[in-house]
Coordinates of C-alpha atoms in Angstrom, one line a residue:
Chain A
M1 CA -12.8 -7.5 -42.8
S2 CA -13.0 -5.8 -39.4
F3 CA -12.0 -6.2 -35.7
L4 CA -14.4 -6.1 -32.8
Y5 CA -13.4 -5.3 -29.2
K6 CA -15.7 -6.3 -26.4
A7 CA -14.3 -5.5 -22.9
D8 CA -13.7 -2.4 -20.8
P9 CA -14.6 0.6 -23.0
A10 CA -11.9 3.0 -21.6
R11 CA -9.2 0.5 -22.6
G12 CA -11.1 -0.1 -25.8
A13 CA -10.6 3.6 -26.7
Q14 CA -6.8 3.1 -26.2
W15 CA -6.9 0.0 -28.4
A16 CA -8.8 1.9 -31.1
H17 CA -6.1 4.6 -31.1
L18 CA -3.3 2.0 -31.4
F19 CA -5.1 0.1 -34.2
A20 CA -5.5 3.4 -36.1
Q21 CA -1.8 4.0 -35.8
K22 CA -0.4 0.5 -36.3
S23 CA -3.0 -1.1 -38.6
P24 CA -4.9 1.7 -40.3
D25 CA -6.5 -0.6 -42.9
M26 CA -8.3 -2.7 -40.3
P27 CA -11.7 -1.2 -39.3
F28 CA -11.9 -1.4 -35.5
H29 CA -15.2 -1.4 -33.6
I30 CA -16.1 -1.3 -29.9
W31 CA -19.0 -3.4 -28.7
P32 CA -22.0 -2.7 -28.9
N33 CA -21.3 -0.5 -32.0
I34 CA -20.2 -3.4 -34.2
G35 CA -21.0 -2.0 -37.6
D36 CA -21.5 -4.6 -40.3
A37 CA -21.7 -7.9 -38.3
A38 CA -20.8 -10.0 -41.4
A39 CA -17.6 -8.0 -41.8
I40 CA -16.2 -9.0 -38.4
R41 CA -13.5 -11.6 -38.6
Y42 CA -11.7 -11.1 -35.3
L43 CA -13.0 -10.6 -31.8
A44 CA -11.0 -9.5 -28.7
A45 CA -13.1 -10.0 -25.6
W46 CA -13.2 -10.5 -21.9
Q47 CA -16.6 -12.2 -22.5
P48 CA -17.6 -13.1 -26.1
P49 CA -21.3 -12.4 -27.0
E50 CA -23.6 -15.4 -26.4
D51 CA -23.7 -17.7 -29.4
P52 CA -20.9 -15.8 -31.1
T53 CA -21.1 -17.4 -34.5
R54 CA -24.7 -16.5 -34.9
T55 CA -24.1 -12.9 -33.9
L56 CA -20.8 -12.8 -36.0
P57 CA -21.3 -15.3 -38.8
N58 CA -17.8 -14.8 -40.4
L59 CA -15.8 -14.9 -37.1
E60 CA -12.4 -16.5 -37.6
V61 CA -10.5 -16.0 -34.3
I62 CA -11.4 -15.1 -30.7
F63 CA -8.8 -13.4 -28.6
S64 CA -9.1 -13.2 -24.8
V65 CA -8.0 -9.8 -23.5
G66 CA -6.8 -11.6 -20.3
A67 CA -4.1 -14.2 -19.6
G68 CA -6.7 -16.9 -19.2
V69 CA -9.8 -18.1 -21.0
D70 CA -11.6 -19.5 -18.0
Q71 CA -14.1 -16.7 -18.2
F72 CA -15.2 -17.8 -21.7
D73 CA -18.1 -20.2 -22.2
L74 CA -16.3 -22.2 -24.9
S75 CA -19.3 -24.5 -25.3
G76 CA -20.8 -22.0 -27.8
V77 CA -17.6 -21.6 -29.8
P78 CA -17.3 -24.0 -32.7
A79 CA -14.2 -26.1 -32.7
H80 CA -12.8 -24.7 -35.9
I81 CA -12.5 -21.2 -34.4
P82 CA -9.1 -20.7 -32.7
V83 CA -9.3 -19.3 -29.2
V84 CA -6.2 -17.3 -28.2
R85 CA -5.3 -16.2 -24.7
M86 CA -3.2 -13.0 -24.1
I87 CA 0.5 -13.5 -23.5
E88 CA 2.2 -10.1 -23.7
P89 CA 5.1 -8.5 -21.8
G90 CA 2.9 -6.2 -19.8
I91 CA 1.0 -9.1 -18.2
V92 CA 4.3 -10.9 -17.4
E93 CA 6.0 -7.8 -16.0
G94 CA 3.0 -7.0 -13.7
M95 CA 2.8 -10.5 -12.4
V96 CA 6.6 -10.7 -11.6
E97 CA 6.3 -7.4 -9.7
Y98 CA 3.2 -8.5 -7.7
V99 CA 4.5 -11.9 -6.7
T100 CA 8.0 -10.6 -5.9
Q101 CA 6.4 -8.0 -3.6
A102 CA 4.2 -10.6 -2.0
V103 CA 7.0 -13.1 -1.4
L104 CA 9.3 -10.4 0.1
T105 CA 6.4 -9.1 2.3
I106 CA 6.1 -12.6 3.8
H107 CA 9.8 -13.4 3.8
R108 CA 10.7 -10.2 5.7
D109 CA 7.9 -10.5 8.3
L110 CA 6.0 -7.4 7.1
F111 CA 2.7 -8.7 8.4
D112 CA 4.2 -8.7 11.9
Y113 CA 5.9 -5.3 11.5
A114 CA 2.6 -3.8 10.3
L115 CA 0.9 -5.0 13.5
Q116 CA 3.9 -3.7 15.5
Q117 CA 3.6 -0.3 13.9
Q118 CA -0.1 -0.2 14.8
Q119 CA 0.9 -0.9 18.4
Q120 CA 3.8 1.6 18.2
T121 CA 6.2 -1.3 19.1
W122 CA 9.9 -1.2 18.0
Q123 CA 11.1 -4.8 18.1
A124 CA 13.3 -6.6 15.7
L125 CA 12.4 -10.1 14.8
P126 CA 14.9 -12.9 14.0
V127 CA 16.0 -12.7 10.4
Q128 CA 15.7 -15.8 8.2
P129 CA 18.0 -15.9 5.2
A130 CA 16.5 -16.4 1.7
S131 CA 18.4 -19.7 1.5
S132 CA 16.1 -21.2 4.1
R133 CA 12.8 -19.9 2.6
R134 CA 11.5 -22.4 0.1
I135 CA 9.3 -21.1 -2.8
G136 CA 6.8 -23.3 -4.7
V137 CA 5.0 -22.2 -7.8
L138 CA 1.9 -24.1 -9.0
G139 CA 1.7 -23.7 -12.7
L140 CA 4.7 -23.4 -15.0
G141 CA 3.4 -21.5 -18.0
V142 CA 4.8 -18.2 -19.1
L143 CA 3.9 -16.4 -15.8
G144 CA 5.1 -19.1 -13.4
T145 CA 8.4 -19.4 -15.3
A146 CA 9.0 -15.7 -15.3
V147 CA 8.2 -15.4 -11.5
L148 CA 10.5 -18.3 -10.6
E149 CA 13.3 -16.9 -12.7
R150 CA 13.1 -13.6 -10.8
L151 CA 12.7 -15.1 -7.3
R152 CA 15.7 -17.4 -7.9
L153 CA 18.0 -14.3 -8.0
F154 CA 17.2 -13.6 -4.3
G155 CA 18.6 -16.9 -3.3
F156 CA 15.3 -18.6 -2.4
P157 CA 15.3 -22.4 -3.1
C158 CA 12.7 -22.5 -5.9
A159 CA 10.5 -25.3 -7.1
G160 CA 7.6 -25.5 -9.5
W161 CA 4.8 -27.9 -10.2
S162 CA 2.8 -28.5 -13.4
R163 CA 0.6 -31.2 -14.8
S164 CA 2.8 -31.9 -17.8
G165 CA 6.3 -31.0 -16.4
A166 CA 8.7 -28.3 -17.4
S167 CA 12.4 -27.5 -17.2
I168 CA 13.7 -24.2 -15.7
E169 CA 17.3 -23.6 -14.9
G170 CA 17.9 -23.6 -11.1
V171 CA 14.4 -24.7 -10.3
D172 CA 13.2 -28.1 -9.1
C173 CA 10.4 -29.0 -11.5
Y174 CA 7.8 -31.5 -10.3
A175 CA 5.4 -33.0 -12.9
G176 CA 2.0 -34.6 -12.5
T177 CA -0.4 -35.5 -9.7
D178 CA 1.8 -38.1 -8.1
S179 CA 4.5 -35.6 -7.3
L180 CA 2.2 -32.9 -5.9
D181 CA 2.5 -34.0 -2.3
A182 CA 6.3 -34.0 -2.4
F183 CA 6.3 -30.5 -3.9
L184 CA 3.9 -29.2 -1.3
A185 CA 5.9 -30.7 1.6
R186 CA 8.9 -28.5 0.7
S187 CA 7.0 -25.2 -0.1
D188 CA 7.1 -22.5 2.7
I189 CA 5.6 -20.0 0.4
L190 CA 3.1 -21.4 -2.2
I191 CA 2.2 -19.3 -5.2
C192 CA -0.8 -20.2 -7.4
L193 CA -0.4 -19.4 -11.1
L194 CA -2.5 -22.3 -12.5
P195 CA -5.1 -22.0 -15.2
L196 CA -8.6 -22.5 -14.0
T197 CA -9.9 -25.8 -15.3
T198 CA -12.2 -28.5 -14.0
A199 CA -9.0 -30.2 -12.6
T200 CA -7.8 -27.2 -10.7
R201 CA -11.1 -25.7 -9.5
G202 CA -11.0 -25.9 -5.6
L203 CA -7.5 -27.3 -5.6
L204 CA -6.4 -24.9 -2.8
D205 CA -8.4 -26.5 0.0
R206 CA -8.0 -28.0 3.4
S207 CA -6.4 -31.2 2.1
L208 CA -3.8 -29.3 0.1
F209 CA -3.0 -26.9 3.0
S210 CA -2.5 -29.9 5.3
K211 CA 0.4 -31.0 3.1
L212 CA 2.3 -27.8 3.4
P213 CA 4.9 -27.2 6.2
R214 CA 3.1 -25.8 9.3
G215 CA 2.9 -22.0 9.1
A216 CA 3.4 -21.8 5.3
A217 CA 2.0 -18.8 3.4
L218 CA -0.2 -18.6 0.3
V219 CA 0.1 -16.1 -2.6
Q220 CA -3.1 -16.5 -4.7
T221 CA -2.6 -15.0 -8.1
G222 CA -4.6 -17.6 -10.1
R223 CA -8.3 -17.4 -10.3
G224 CA -10.8 -17.0 -7.4
P225 CA -12.4 -20.5 -7.8
H226 CA -9.0 -22.2 -7.3
L227 CA -9.4 -21.4 -3.6
N228 CA -11.8 -22.7 -0.9
Q229 CA -12.0 -19.5 1.1
E230 CA -13.7 -21.2 4.1
D231 CA -10.8 -23.7 4.3
L232 CA -8.3 -20.8 4.0
L233 CA -9.9 -19.1 7.1
A234 CA -9.8 -22.4 9.0
A235 CA -6.1 -23.0 8.1
L236 CA -5.2 -19.5 9.2
A237 CA -7.2 -20.0 12.5
S238 CA -5.4 -23.3 13.2
G239 CA -1.9 -21.9 12.4
Q240 CA -1.5 -24.4 9.5
L241 CA -1.1 -21.3 7.3
G242 CA 0.6 -18.2 8.6
S243 CA -0.6 -15.6 6.1
A244 CA -2.2 -15.2 2.7
I245 CA -2.0 -12.6 0.0
L246 CA -4.9 -12.7 -2.4
D247 CA -5.3 -10.9 -5.7
V248 CA -8.3 -12.9 -6.7
T249 CA -11.4 -14.0 -4.8
D250 CA -14.7 -15.8 -5.4
P251 CA -16.9 -13.9 -6.1
E252 CA -15.3 -10.7 -7.3
P253 CA -15.7 -8.1 -5.9
L254 CA -15.3 -9.8 -2.5
P255 CA -18.6 -9.0 -0.7
A256 CA -18.6 -6.3 2.0
A257 CA -18.2 -7.8 5.5
H258 CA -16.6 -11.0 4.3
P259 CA -14.2 -12.1 7.1
L260 CA -11.2 -12.1 4.7
W261 CA -11.4 -8.3 4.4
S262 CA -10.5 -7.7 8.0
H263 CA -8.3 -10.7 8.7
P264 CA -4.9 -9.4 10.1
R265 CA -3.0 -12.1 8.3
V266 CA -4.6 -11.5 4.9
R267 CA -3.8 -8.9 2.3
I268 CA -6.4 -8.4 -0.5
T269 CA -6.0 -6.5 -3.8
P270 CA -8.7 -6.2 -6.4
H271 CA -7.4 -8.5 -9.2
I272 CA -4.7 -6.0 -10.2
A273 CA -1.6 -8.2 -10.1
S274 CA -1.2 -8.1 -13.8
A275 CA -3.2 -6.2 -16.4
T276 CA -3.0 -6.4 -20.2
R277 CA -1.3 -3.2 -21.4
P278 CA -2.9 -1.8 -24.5
D279 CA 0.3 -1.0 -26.3
S280 CA 2.0 -4.4 -26.0
A281 CA -1.3 -6.2 -26.3
V282 CA -2.2 -4.6 -29.6
D283 CA 1.3 -5.5 -30.9
V284 CA 0.8 -9.1 -29.9
I285 CA -2.6 -9.3 -31.6
L286 CA -1.3 -7.7 -34.8
D287 CA 1.5 -10.2 -34.8
N288 CA -1.0 -13.1 -34.3
L289 CA -3.2 -11.8 -37.1
R290 CA -0.2 -11.9 -39.4
R291 CA 0.6 -15.5 -38.2
H292 CA -3.0 -16.5 -38.8
R293 CA -2.9 -15.1 -42.4
E294 CA 0.3 -17.0 -43.0
G295 CA -1.0 -20.2 -41.6
L296 CA 1.3 -20.2 -38.6
P297 CA 0.2 -21.2 -35.1
M298 CA -0.7 -18.1 -33.0
I299 CA 1.1 -17.3 -29.7
G300 CA -1.2 -18.3 -26.9
Q301 CA -3.6 -20.4 -28.9
I302 CA -5.3 -22.8 -26.5
D303 CA -5.8 -26.5 -26.7
R304 CA -9.6 -26.8 -26.6
T305 CA -9.3 -30.4 -25.1
R306 CA -7.2 -29.1 -22.1
G307 CA -9.0 -25.8 -21.8
Y308 CA -5.8 -23.8 -21.5
Chain B
M1 CA 46.6 -12.8 20.9
S2 CA 42.9 -12.8 21.4
F3 CA 39.6 -11.5 19.9
L4 CA 37.1 -9.4 21.8
Y5 CA 33.4 -9.1 20.8
K6 CA 31.4 -6.2 22.2
A7 CA 27.8 -6.1 20.9
D8 CA 24.5 -8.0 21.2
P9 CA 25.4 -11.0 23.5
A10 CA 23.0 -13.4 21.9
R11 CA 24.8 -12.9 18.6
G12 CA 28.1 -13.0 20.4
A13 CA 27.4 -16.6 21.5
Q14 CA 26.9 -17.5 17.8
W15 CA 30.1 -15.7 16.9
A16 CA 32.0 -17.6 19.7
H17 CA 30.6 -20.9 18.3
L18 CA 31.8 -20.1 14.8
F19 CA 35.2 -18.9 15.9
A20 CA 35.7 -22.2 17.9
Q21 CA 34.9 -24.1 14.7
K22 CA 36.7 -21.9 12.1
S23 CA 39.7 -20.5 14.1
P24 CA 40.1 -22.7 17.1
D25 CA 43.6 -21.2 17.9
M26 CA 42.2 -17.7 18.5
P27 CA 40.8 -17.1 22.0
F28 CA 37.4 -15.4 21.8
H29 CA 36.0 -13.2 24.5
I30 CA 32.6 -11.5 24.9
W31 CA 32.5 -8.1 26.7
P32 CA 32.6 -7.5 29.6
N33 CA 34.5 -10.8 30.2
I34 CA 37.6 -9.8 28.4
G35 CA 40.2 -12.0 30.0
D36 CA 43.7 -10.7 29.8
A37 CA 43.2 -7.1 28.3
A38 CA 46.8 -7.0 27.1
A39 CA 46.3 -10.1 24.9
I40 CA 43.5 -8.5 22.9
R41 CA 44.6 -7.5 19.5
Y42 CA 41.2 -7.4 17.6
L43 CA 37.9 -5.9 18.6
A44 CA 34.5 -6.3 16.9
A45 CA 32.0 -3.9 18.3
W46 CA 28.8 -2.0 17.7
Q47 CA 30.2 0.6 20.2
P48 CA 33.9 0.3 21.2
P49 CA 34.7 0.9 24.9
E50 CA 35.6 4.5 25.8
D51 CA 39.2 5.3 25.3
P52 CA 39.8 1.9 23.7
T53 CA 43.6 1.9 23.6
R54 CA 43.8 2.6 27.3
T55 CA 41.5 -0.3 28.0
L56 CA 43.1 -2.5 25.4
P57 CA 46.7 -1.4 25.1
N58 CA 47.7 -3.8 22.3
L59 CA 44.7 -3.3 20.1
E60 CA 45.5 -3.6 16.4
V61 CA 42.2 -3.5 14.5
I62 CA 38.6 -2.4 15.3
F63 CA 35.8 -4.0 13.3
S64 CA 32.3 -2.6 13.2
V65 CA 29.6 -5.3 13.4
G66 CA 27.4 -3.1 11.2
A67 CA 27.6 -1.8 7.7
G68 CA 28.5 1.7 8.9
V69 CA 30.9 3.2 11.5
D70 CA 28.8 6.3 12.2
Q71 CA 28.0 5.0 15.7
F72 CA 31.7 4.9 16.6
D73 CA 33.3 7.9 18.3
L74 CA 36.5 7.8 16.3
S75 CA 38.0 10.7 18.1
G76 CA 39.3 8.3 20.8
V77 CA 40.8 5.9 18.2
P78 CA 44.4 6.6 17.4
A79 CA 45.0 7.1 13.7
H80 CA 47.3 4.0 13.4
I81 CA 44.5 1.6 14.3
P82 CA 42.6 0.5 11.2
V83 CA 38.8 0.8 11.5
V84 CA 36.8 -1.7 9.3
R85 CA 33.2 -1.6 8.5
M86 CA 31.2 -4.8 7.8
I87 CA 30.7 -5.7 4.2
E88 CA 29.3 -9.2 4.0
P89 CA 26.9 -11.0 1.8
G90 CA 24.1 -11.2 4.4
I91 CA 24.0 -7.5 4.8
V92 CA 23.8 -7.0 1.0
E93 CA 21.2 -9.7 0.5
G94 CA 19.0 -8.3 3.3
M95 CA 19.2 -4.7 1.9
V96 CA 18.3 -5.8 -1.6
E97 CA 15.3 -7.7 -0.3
Y98 CA 14.1 -4.8 1.8
V99 CA 14.5 -2.1 -0.8
T100 CA 13.0 -4.2 -3.6
Q101 CA 9.9 -4.9 -1.3
A102 CA 9.6 -1.2 -0.5
V103 CA 9.9 0.0 -4.1
L104 CA 7.4 -2.5 -5.4
T105 CA 5.0 -1.6 -2.5
I106 CA 5.1 2.0 -3.7
H107 CA 5.1 1.2 -7.4
R108 CA 2.1 -1.1 -7.2
D109 CA 0.0 1.3 -5.1
L110 CA -0.1 -0.9 -2.0
F111 CA -0.5 2.0 0.4
D112 CA -3.8 2.8 -1.4
Y113 CA -4.9 -0.9 -1.6
A114 CA -4.2 -1.3 2.1
L115 CA -6.5 1.6 2.9
Q116 CA -9.1 0.2 0.5
Q117 CA -8.9 -3.2 2.3
Q118 CA -9.6 -1.4 5.6
Q119 CA -12.7 0.2 3.9
Q120 CA -13.6 -3.1 2.2
T121 CA -13.5 -1.4 -1.1
W122 CA -12.7 -3.3 -4.3
Q123 CA -11.5 -0.8 -6.8
A124 CA -8.6 -1.2 -9.3
L125 CA -6.4 1.8 -9.8
P126 CA -4.6 2.7 -13.0
V127 CA -1.5 0.7 -13.6
Q128 CA 1.8 2.5 -14.2
P129 CA 4.4 0.5 -16.1
A130 CA 7.9 0.2 -14.5
S131 CA 9.3 2.0 -17.5
S132 CA 7.7 5.2 -16.3
R133 CA 8.7 4.9 -12.6
R134 CA 12.1 6.5 -12.1
I135 CA 14.3 5.1 -9.3
G136 CA 17.0 7.2 -7.7
V137 CA 19.5 5.8 -5.1
L138 CA 21.6 8.2 -3.0
G139 CA 24.9 6.4 -2.2
L140 CA 26.7 4.1 -4.6
G141 CA 28.7 1.9 -2.3
V142 CA 28.3 -1.9 -2.1
L143 CA 24.7 -1.7 -1.0
G144 CA 23.5 1.1 -3.4
T145 CA 25.1 -0.7 -6.3
A146 CA 23.5 -4.1 -5.4
V147 CA 20.1 -2.5 -5.0
L148 CA 20.3 -0.8 -8.4
E149 CA 21.4 -3.9 -10.1
R150 CA 18.4 -5.8 -8.8
L151 CA 15.8 -3.0 -9.5
R152 CA 17.1 -2.5 -13.0
L153 CA 15.8 -6.1 -13.9
F154 CA 12.2 -4.9 -13.3
G155 CA 12.5 -2.3 -16.0
F156 CA 12.6 0.8 -13.8
P157 CA 14.7 3.7 -15.2
C158 CA 17.5 3.7 -12.6
A159 CA 19.9 6.4 -11.5
G160 CA 22.3 6.8 -8.6
W161 CA 24.1 9.7 -7.0
S162 CA 27.3 9.7 -5.0
R163 CA 29.9 12.3 -3.9
S164 CA 32.7 10.8 -5.9
G165 CA 30.9 9.1 -8.8
A166 CA 30.6 5.5 -9.9
S167 CA 29.9 3.5 -13.0
I168 CA 27.1 0.9 -13.0
E169 CA 25.9 -0.8 -16.2
G170 CA 22.4 0.4 -17.2
V171 CA 22.3 3.1 -14.4
D172 CA 22.7 6.8 -14.9
C173 CA 25.3 7.8 -12.4
Y174 CA 25.5 11.3 -11.1
A175 CA 28.6 12.6 -9.2
G176 CA 29.1 15.5 -6.8
T177 CA 27.1 18.3 -5.2
D178 CA 26.5 20.1 -8.5
S179 CA 24.6 17.2 -10.0
L180 CA 22.3 16.5 -7.1
D181 CA 19.4 18.7 -8.2
A182 CA 19.3 17.1 -11.6
F183 CA 19.3 13.7 -10.0
L184 CA 16.5 14.6 -7.6
A185 CA 14.4 16.1 -10.4
R186 CA 14.1 12.7 -12.2
S187 CA 13.6 10.5 -9.1
D188 CA 10.0 9.4 -8.5
I189 CA 11.2 6.9 -5.8
L190 CA 14.2 8.1 -3.8
I191 CA 16.2 5.6 -1.8
C192 CA 18.8 6.7 0.8
L193 CA 21.8 4.4 1.2
L194 CA 24.3 7.1 2.2
P195 CA 26.9 6.8 4.9
L196 CA 26.2 9.2 7.8
T197 CA 28.8 11.9 7.9
T198 CA 28.8 15.6 8.7
A199 CA 28.1 16.2 5.0
T200 CA 25.0 13.9 4.9
R201 CA 23.5 14.6 8.3
G202 CA 20.1 16.2 7.8
L203 CA 20.4 16.0 4.0
L204 CA 16.8 14.6 3.6
D205 CA 15.1 17.9 4.4
R206 CA 12.4 20.3 3.1
S207 CA 14.8 21.8 0.5
L208 CA 15.7 18.3 -0.9
F209 CA 12.1 17.2 -1.0
S210 CA 11.1 20.3 -2.9
K211 CA 13.5 19.3 -5.7
L212 CA 11.8 15.9 -6.2
P213 CA 8.8 15.4 -8.6
R214 CA 5.6 16.2 -6.8
G215 CA 4.2 13.1 -5.1
A216 CA 7.6 11.3 -5.0
A217 CA 8.2 8.6 -2.4
L218 CA 11.1 8.1 0.0
V219 CA 12.7 4.8 1.1
Q220 CA 14.9 5.6 4.0
T221 CA 17.4 2.8 4.6
G222 CA 20.4 5.0 5.6
R223 CA 20.7 6.3 9.2
G224 CA 18.1 8.1 11.2
P225 CA 19.9 11.5 11.4
H226 CA 19.9 11.7 7.5
L227 CA 16.3 12.7 7.7
N228 CA 14.5 15.7 9.2
Q229 CA 11.4 14.0 10.4
E230 CA 9.4 17.2 10.9
D231 CA 10.1 18.2 7.2
L232 CA 9.0 14.7 6.1
L233 CA 5.7 15.1 7.9
A234 CA 5.2 18.6 6.3
A235 CA 6.1 17.2 2.8
L236 CA 3.5 14.4 3.3
A237 CA 0.9 16.9 4.5
S238 CA 1.5 19.2 1.5
G239 CA 1.5 16.3 -1.0
Q240 CA 5.0 17.0 -2.1
L241 CA 5.8 13.5 -1.0
G242 CA 3.2 10.7 -1.5
S243 CA 4.6 8.1 0.9
A244 CA 7.6 7.1 2.9
I245 CA 9.0 3.7 4.1
L246 CA 11.4 4.2 7.0
D247 CA 13.7 1.5 8.4
V248 CA 15.6 4.0 10.5
T249 CA 14.5 6.9 12.7
D250 CA 16.0 9.4 15.0
P251 CA 16.0 8.5 17.8
E252 CA 15.7 4.7 17.8
P253 CA 13.4 3.3 19.0
L254 CA 11.0 5.9 17.6
P255 CA 9.2 7.3 20.7
A256 CA 5.7 6.1 21.4
A257 CA 3.0 8.6 20.1
H258 CA 5.4 10.1 17.5
P259 CA 3.1 11.1 14.6
L260 CA 5.1 9.0 12.1
W261 CA 3.9 5.8 13.8
S262 CA 0.2 6.4 12.9
H263 CA 0.6 8.2 9.5
P264 CA -1.4 6.3 6.9
R265 CA 1.3 7.1 4.2
V266 CA 4.3 5.9 6.3
R267 CA 5.6 2.4 6.9
I268 CA 8.0 1.9 9.8
T269 CA 10.3 -1.1 10.5
P270 CA 12.7 -1.3 13.5
H271 CA 16.1 -1.0 11.7
I272 CA 15.8 -4.6 10.3
A273 CA 16.4 -4.0 6.6
S274 CA 19.7 -5.7 6.7
A275 CA 21.5 -7.4 9.6
T276 CA 24.9 -8.9 9.8
R277 CA 24.6 -12.6 9.7
P278 CA 27.0 -14.3 12.1
D279 CA 28.2 -17.1 9.7
S280 CA 29.1 -14.8 6.8
A281 CA 30.3 -12.1 9.1
V282 CA 32.8 -14.4 10.9
D283 CA 34.1 -15.6 7.5
V284 CA 34.7 -12.0 6.4
I285 CA 36.5 -11.1 9.6
L286 CA 38.7 -14.2 9.5
D287 CA 39.6 -13.3 5.9
N288 CA 40.4 -9.7 7.0
L289 CA 42.6 -11.0 9.8
R290 CA 44.5 -13.0 7.3
R291 CA 44.8 -10.0 5.1
H292 CA 46.0 -7.9 8.0
R293 CA 48.7 -10.5 8.9
E294 CA 49.9 -10.5 5.3
G295 CA 50.0 -6.7 5.0
L296 CA 47.1 -6.5 2.5
P297 CA 44.3 -3.9 2.8
M298 CA 41.3 -5.2 4.6
I299 CA 37.8 -5.3 2.9
G300 CA 35.8 -2.4 4.3
Q301 CA 38.6 -0.5 5.9
I302 CA 37.5 3.1 6.2
D303 CA 39.2 6.3 5.2
R304 CA 39.5 8.2 8.4
T305 CA 39.6 11.5 6.6
R306 CA 36.2 10.9 4.9
G307 CA 34.7 9.0 7.8
Y308 CA 33.4 6.1 5.6

């Protein structure tokens, strides 16, 4: 009964070290050195091998090493094999840091001050209090909830939207497609933390932008294909959007010479908002393995019919 | 019995409007249209007039419109006249926003990612958890305390230093000159929120930088003359400091062509971290006037022997 890791090998070495300490009885292999394929019961992967149950005939669970499973081709995964996404404190902490930084950058006019610094101009701009800057988060899972709970402390009026609804203290929660327009109309800074599904692919497009207050800002921390990048450039050009902070693009890496790279109202980071931290990730996986043995539901196990 | 305002006239008009609403019996004048000089009992100023008690013979209280009084020449102010600095929620909220943004910018390597964006390079850098990034705040007044209480929530190990000591839950508080070196030695990100006094002028110099961990960062939200700007440039050049975010300079505005403007590891904003907000400032002043009439100590009244 062994464990197979198939993702970034440098991180894999850290995982191997942690498994040796914390679960010394579990043989741990790093792809492509899988040892006895028939012995592998558990797989942690960014991308599973093609046709995983043929390669790994006794596979019992597939773990994603990321917060989402959209990068998995689930069509090749038999329905009886649980698929578990990564929910661990390191991912949550990183996302709260990144989005807080992005929101405060927009709120405190730091796009404008960066341009002024380039021009060596010392000119204070009017200050807008947090109470007049409305935050809207698309997606109310673990990440969206944690982000809203932190931003609320700054005094921003906070709202969130999700397909199925949620309840977060001090946050106006909107549920379902019918409420999306009302949510957008009150969001000065829109943050995307949705899962990528067929329903959310391309959601951040011209039509959605037109429903935001004029001059609104976008923080894109979902997945690249949520966003229509041409529509974003058009919305920035027309002034419908005032600025955008993107941690994900489509494709990744963003190609050289893409106009987003050099846009003065766009900040780009290379998909670093939140990264699985080996120490806490291994703890979460070992806890889930115990749950699986005991017949309990695993933390982060996805609903195959919803895709998240 | 009237009130005189002597600072930015655009804000003065907002103050006049708020006084008319909230204290309609108090005549309100904006410098230089002071009306009957003998009727003026209260002055709110960024810079009081020279020889204030000759100009305003019945002056009872001087309020600063800013968080500090270092811009006042107190030598001309008789000792029996209370001098009150501005402590109001708008100033505190603004400073917490600014410093949080600055700390997260440094913590999440956004200086490096901004340079990578200029070069159209998509390259993730190793993530450092908040638990390994040690924050140190110089100055534990209302602002320093509020900043530490917010930063603590991100999981940063937090410490503060002040001359006279303080106690803040979850924060290692250092007191007095003898403990300064130990405080500096454990501060990866140093934040200056000190008052400007003869003891703190020029404190941020080569000697202080040499006691920080190599590659530390500076967030300068005190007053321009705290910092030796030549020493800062030298520390950045040697790598002793990794980056600096400056909201104050000496002089202000920072002169055109000053090398700090174009330094790739320096961010400059024009003294906007925190601004007195007319609505909350007027509330605080009216409350202090009531306290003064009732013989109570005013909030923010300075100790003339300490200068803050």
